Amino acid sequence: MSLSQPTVTARPDPTPPSTASTFRIDIWRSLGDRRIACRVDAGPGVTALSGPSGVGKTTILNMVAGLLRPDGGHIHVRNVTLFDGALGINVAPEHRHLGYIFQDARLFPHLRVRGNLLYGIRHLPDAADALEEMARFLGIASLLDRWPSTLSMGEAQRVAIGRALLTRPSCLLMDEPLASIDRARRADILQLVERLRDEVGVPILYVTHDLSEAERLAAHIVQMDFE
Ligand SMILES: Nc1ncnc2c1ncn2[C@@H]1O[C@H](COP(=O)(O)OP(=O)(O)OP(=O)(O)O)[C@@H](O)[C@H]1O
């Protein structure tokens, strides 16, 4: 398996941008008496969504993933339209080809690490080779027969990243991936995100409340504020 990213072949964007942008997002949604809105126009690499707790970063990521419907606007990722309120386009989450990395890894507890990694790619003829290559890349080959409950948070987060990457997503959505990891192990995961950016070349929409983390990783930072 190659870790390089595939060409996206889903629905073409009806209004292509003048410059090639990876994330072209302009969405809003009311939650209770709050209005959460965000605009992004960013190229490849890491794009950070930063801002204080409660400003709506996770809500925006959930809308990009298709887990929450925006009240209006549009979401284009690598020139594929995932949502367009005016045109009535709302691609189902399972057809968006995105990889979502949550704060707390969310591995399937009833599957060993190997089963978690194979989830979603079992049907592929090269699944076993792809799994081996990914395990080597992430340094988790020795963990393949372990249960998720026996992993440290850092190890679990690596497995979650591997599970997402193996489905060959067009981009990764990462929601505070360092949040549940002890300080000593955070540098390892930060380095891994840099390798995803530089060696795998997968575009990443990265949520963090920590501006220094955003500045270290991201070519483009979107600072969210309360409206
Ligand atoms: N289903 C919901 N109904 C009403 N309000 C909600 C709902 N989900 C989230 N909110 C509110 O929307 C706001 C944004 O939440 P969100 O989790 O997106 O913020 P965040 O910037 O990711 O915060 P944090 O950094 O603390 O995770 C918060 O005030 C939250 O309480």
Coordinates of C-alpha atoms and ligand atoms in Angstrom, one line a residue:
M1 CA 0.0 0.0 0.0
S2 CA 1.2 3.5 -0.6
L3 CA 0.6 6.1 2.1
S4 CA 0.2 8.7 -0.5
Q5 CA -3.3 10.1 -0.9
P6 CA -5.7 9.1 -3.7
T7 CA -7.4 11.4 -6.2
V8 CA -10.8 12.3 -5.0
T9 CA -13.4 11.3 -7.6
A10 CA -16.7 12.2 -6.0
R11 CA -19.0 15.0 -7.2
P12 CA -17.2 17.9 -8.8
D13 CA -17.5 21.3 -7.2
P14 CA -20.0 23.4 -9.3
T15 CA -18.2 26.6 -8.4
P16 CA -14.5 25.9 -8.6
P17 CA -12.3 28.5 -6.9
S18 CA -9.9 30.6 -8.8
T19 CA -7.0 29.2 -6.8
A20 CA -6.6 25.6 -5.7
S21 CA -7.9 25.5 -2.1
T22 CA -8.0 22.4 0.1
F23 CA -10.6 23.6 2.6
R24 CA -13.2 26.1 1.4
I25 CA -15.8 26.4 4.1
D26 CA -18.3 29.0 5.0
I27 CA -21.0 27.7 7.4
W28 CA -23.2 28.7 10.3
R29 CA -25.6 27.2 12.7
S30 CA -27.6 28.3 15.7
L31 CA -27.2 26.2 18.9
G32 CA -29.7 27.4 21.6
D33 CA -29.2 31.2 21.7
R34 CA -25.7 31.0 20.2
R35 CA -24.7 31.4 16.6
I36 CA -21.6 29.4 15.5
A37 CA -20.0 30.4 12.3
C38 CA -16.7 29.8 10.5
R39 CA -15.0 30.7 7.3
V40 CA -11.9 28.9 6.0
D41 CA -10.1 29.2 2.7
A42 CA -6.9 27.3 3.0
G43 CA -4.4 25.2 0.9
P44 CA -2.7 21.9 1.7
G45 CA -0.9 21.0 4.9
V46 CA -2.4 21.6 8.3
T47 CA -5.2 24.2 8.8
A48 CA -5.8 25.0 12.5
L49 CA -9.1 26.0 14.0
S50 CA -8.2 27.8 17.2
G51 CA -10.1 29.7 19.8
P52 CA -11.3 29.6 23.4
S53 CA -13.3 26.7 25.0
G54 CA -16.9 26.7 23.9
V55 CA -16.5 28.9 20.9
G56 CA -17.7 26.1 18.6
K57 CA -14.6 24.4 17.2
T58 CA -15.9 20.9 17.6
T59 CA -19.3 21.9 16.3
I60 CA -17.6 23.2 13.1
L61 CA -15.6 19.9 12.8
N62 CA -18.9 17.9 13.3
M63 CA -20.5 19.9 10.5
V64 CA -17.5 19.2 8.1
A65 CA -17.8 15.5 9.0
G66 CA -21.5 15.6 8.2
L67 CA -22.5 14.7 11.8
L68 CA -24.4 18.0 12.2
R69 CA -26.2 19.9 9.5
P70 CA -25.3 23.6 9.1
D71 CA -28.2 26.0 8.9
G72 CA -26.6 27.4 5.7
G73 CA -23.4 27.9 3.7
H74 CA -21.1 25.5 1.9
I75 CA -18.3 23.0 2.6
H76 CA -15.8 22.1 -0.2
V77 CA -12.9 19.8 0.5
R78 CA -10.3 19.3 -2.2
N79 CA -12.8 20.7 -4.7
V80 CA -15.5 18.3 -3.8
T81 CA -18.8 19.8 -2.5
L82 CA -19.8 18.1 0.7
F83 CA -22.5 20.6 1.7
D84 CA -24.2 23.4 -0.1
G85 CA -27.3 24.8 1.6
A86 CA -28.4 26.8 -1.4
L87 CA -28.1 23.9 -3.8
G88 CA -29.5 21.3 -1.4
I89 CA -26.3 19.2 -1.4
N90 CA -25.6 17.3 1.9
V91 CA -23.4 14.3 1.4
A92 CA -23.9 11.6 4.0
P93 CA -21.0 11.2 6.5
E94 CA -20.0 7.7 5.2
H95 CA -19.6 9.1 1.7
R96 CA -17.5 12.1 2.6
H97 CA -14.2 10.1 2.6
L98 CA -12.9 12.0 5.7
G99 CA -11.0 10.5 8.7
Y100 CA -12.1 11.8 12.1
I101 CA -9.7 11.6 15.0
F102 CA -11.5 12.4 18.3
Q103 CA -9.9 13.6 21.6
D104 CA -10.3 10.3 23.2
A105 CA -9.4 7.9 20.3
R106 CA -12.8 6.0 20.5
L107 CA -11.4 2.6 19.4
F108 CA -13.9 -0.3 19.2
P109 CA -13.4 -1.9 22.6
H110 CA -14.5 -5.4 21.4
L111 CA -11.8 -5.5 18.7
R112 CA -8.1 -5.9 19.2
V113 CA -5.8 -3.3 17.7
R114 CA -5.5 -5.4 14.5
G115 CA -9.4 -5.5 14.2
N116 CA -9.6 -1.8 14.8
L117 CA -7.1 -1.1 12.0
L118 CA -8.8 -3.5 9.6
Y119 CA -12.2 -2.0 10.2
G120 CA -13.3 -0.5 7.0
I121 CA -10.6 -2.1 4.8
R122 CA -11.3 -5.8 5.3
H123 CA -12.7 -6.0 1.8
L124 CA -9.6 -4.7 0.1
P125 CA -7.3 -7.3 -1.4
D126 CA -4.2 -5.6 0.0
A127 CA -5.6 -5.1 3.5
A128 CA -3.0 -7.2 5.3
D129 CA -0.1 -5.5 3.5
A130 CA -1.6 -2.1 4.1
L131 CA -2.0 -2.9 7.8
E132 CA 1.6 -4.0 8.2
E133 CA 3.0 -1.0 6.4
M134 CA 0.8 1.3 8.5
A135 CA 1.7 -0.4 11.8
R136 CA 5.4 0.1 10.9
F137 CA 4.9 3.7 10.0
L138 CA 3.1 4.4 13.3
G139 CA 5.4 2.3 15.4
I140 CA 2.5 0.1 16.7
A141 CA 3.5 -3.3 15.2
S142 CA 4.0 -4.7 18.7
L143 CA 0.5 -3.7 19.8
L144 CA -1.5 -5.5 17.1
D145 CA -2.8 -8.3 19.4
R146 CA -3.6 -6.0 22.3
W147 CA -7.1 -4.9 23.5
P148 CA -7.8 -1.2 23.4
S149 CA -8.3 -1.2 27.2
T150 CA -4.6 -2.1 27.7
L151 CA -3.3 0.8 25.7
S152 CA -2.0 4.2 26.9
M153 CA -3.8 7.2 25.5
G154 CA -0.8 7.9 23.2
E155 CA -0.9 4.4 21.8
A156 CA -4.6 4.5 21.4
Q157 CA -4.4 7.7 19.5
R158 CA -1.8 6.2 17.1
V159 CA -4.1 3.3 16.5
A160 CA -7.0 5.7 15.9
I161 CA -4.9 7.7 13.4
G162 CA -3.9 4.4 11.6
R163 CA -7.5 3.2 11.4
A164 CA -8.5 6.6 9.9
L165 CA -5.6 6.7 7.4
L166 CA -6.1 3.1 6.2
T167 CA -9.4 4.1 4.7
R168 CA -7.5 6.5 2.5
P169 CA -9.4 9.6 3.4
S170 CA -9.2 12.8 1.4
C171 CA -8.3 14.7 4.6
L172 CA -8.1 14.2 8.4
L173 CA -10.2 16.0 10.9
M174 CA -8.4 16.1 14.2
D175 CA -10.1 17.4 17.4
E176 CA -7.6 18.3 20.1
P177 CA -5.7 15.0 19.6
L178 CA -3.3 15.9 22.5
A179 CA -6.1 16.6 25.0
S180 CA -6.1 13.2 26.7
I181 CA -2.4 12.6 26.5
D182 CA 0.0 13.2 29.3
R183 CA 2.5 16.0 28.8
A184 CA 5.5 13.7 28.4
R185 CA 3.9 11.9 25.4
R186 CA 2.5 15.0 23.7
A187 CA 5.7 15.7 21.8
D188 CA 5.5 12.2 20.2
I189 CA 2.0 12.8 18.8
L190 CA 3.0 16.3 17.6
Q191 CA 5.9 14.8 15.7
L192 CA 3.5 12.2 14.2
V193 CA 1.2 15.0 13.0
E194 CA 4.2 16.6 11.4
R195 CA 5.0 13.3 9.6
L196 CA 1.4 13.0 8.4
R197 CA 1.7 16.5 7.0
D198 CA 5.2 16.1 5.5
E199 CA 5.5 12.4 4.6
V200 CA 1.9 11.3 4.0
G201 CA 0.8 14.7 2.6
V202 CA -2.7 14.3 3.9
P203 CA -4.4 17.7 4.5
I204 CA -5.5 18.1 8.1
L205 CA -8.2 20.3 9.7
Y206 CA -6.8 20.5 13.3
V207 CA -8.8 21.8 16.2
T208 CA -6.8 23.2 19.2
H209 CA -7.3 25.9 21.9
D210 CA -3.5 26.2 22.1
L211 CA -2.2 28.9 19.8
S212 CA 1.4 27.8 20.1
E213 CA 0.4 24.2 18.9
A214 CA -1.4 25.8 16.0
E215 CA 1.6 28.0 15.1
R216 CA 3.9 25.0 15.2
L217 CA 1.8 22.8 12.9
A218 CA -0.3 24.9 10.7
A219 CA 0.3 26.8 7.4
H220 CA -3.1 28.5 8.0
I221 CA -4.7 29.4 11.3
V222 CA -8.4 30.3 11.6
Q223 CA -9.0 32.1 14.9
M224 CA -12.6 31.7 16.1
D225 CA -14.2 34.2 18.4
F226 CA -17.6 34.5 20.1
E227 CA -20.1 36.4 17.9
Ligands
LIG1 N1 -26.6 20.1 21.1 C1 -26.3 21.3 21.6 N2 -27.3 22.1 22.1 C2 -27.0 23.3 22.6 N3 -25.8 23.8 22.7 C3 -24.8 23.0 22.3 C4 -25.0 21.7 21.7 N4 -23.7 21.2 21.4 C5 -22.8 22.2 21.8 N5 -23.4 23.2 22.3 C6 -22.8 24.5 22.8 O1 -22.2 25.1 21.6 C7 -21.0 25.7 22.1 C8 -19.8 25.2 21.2 O2 -19.4 23.9 21.6 P1 -18.2 23.2 21.0 O3 -18.0 21.9 21.7 O4 -18.3 23.2 19.6 O5 -17.0 24.2 21.4 P2 -15.4 24.1 21.4 O6 -14.8 25.3 20.9 O7 -15.0 22.8 20.7 O8 -15.1 23.9 22.9 P3 -14.0 23.0 23.7 O9 -12.7 23.6 23.3 O10 -14.3 23.2 25.1 O11 -14.1 21.6 23.3 C9 -20.8 25.5 23.6 O12 -21.4 26.6 24.2 C10 -21.7 24.2 23.8 O13 -22.2 24.2 25.1

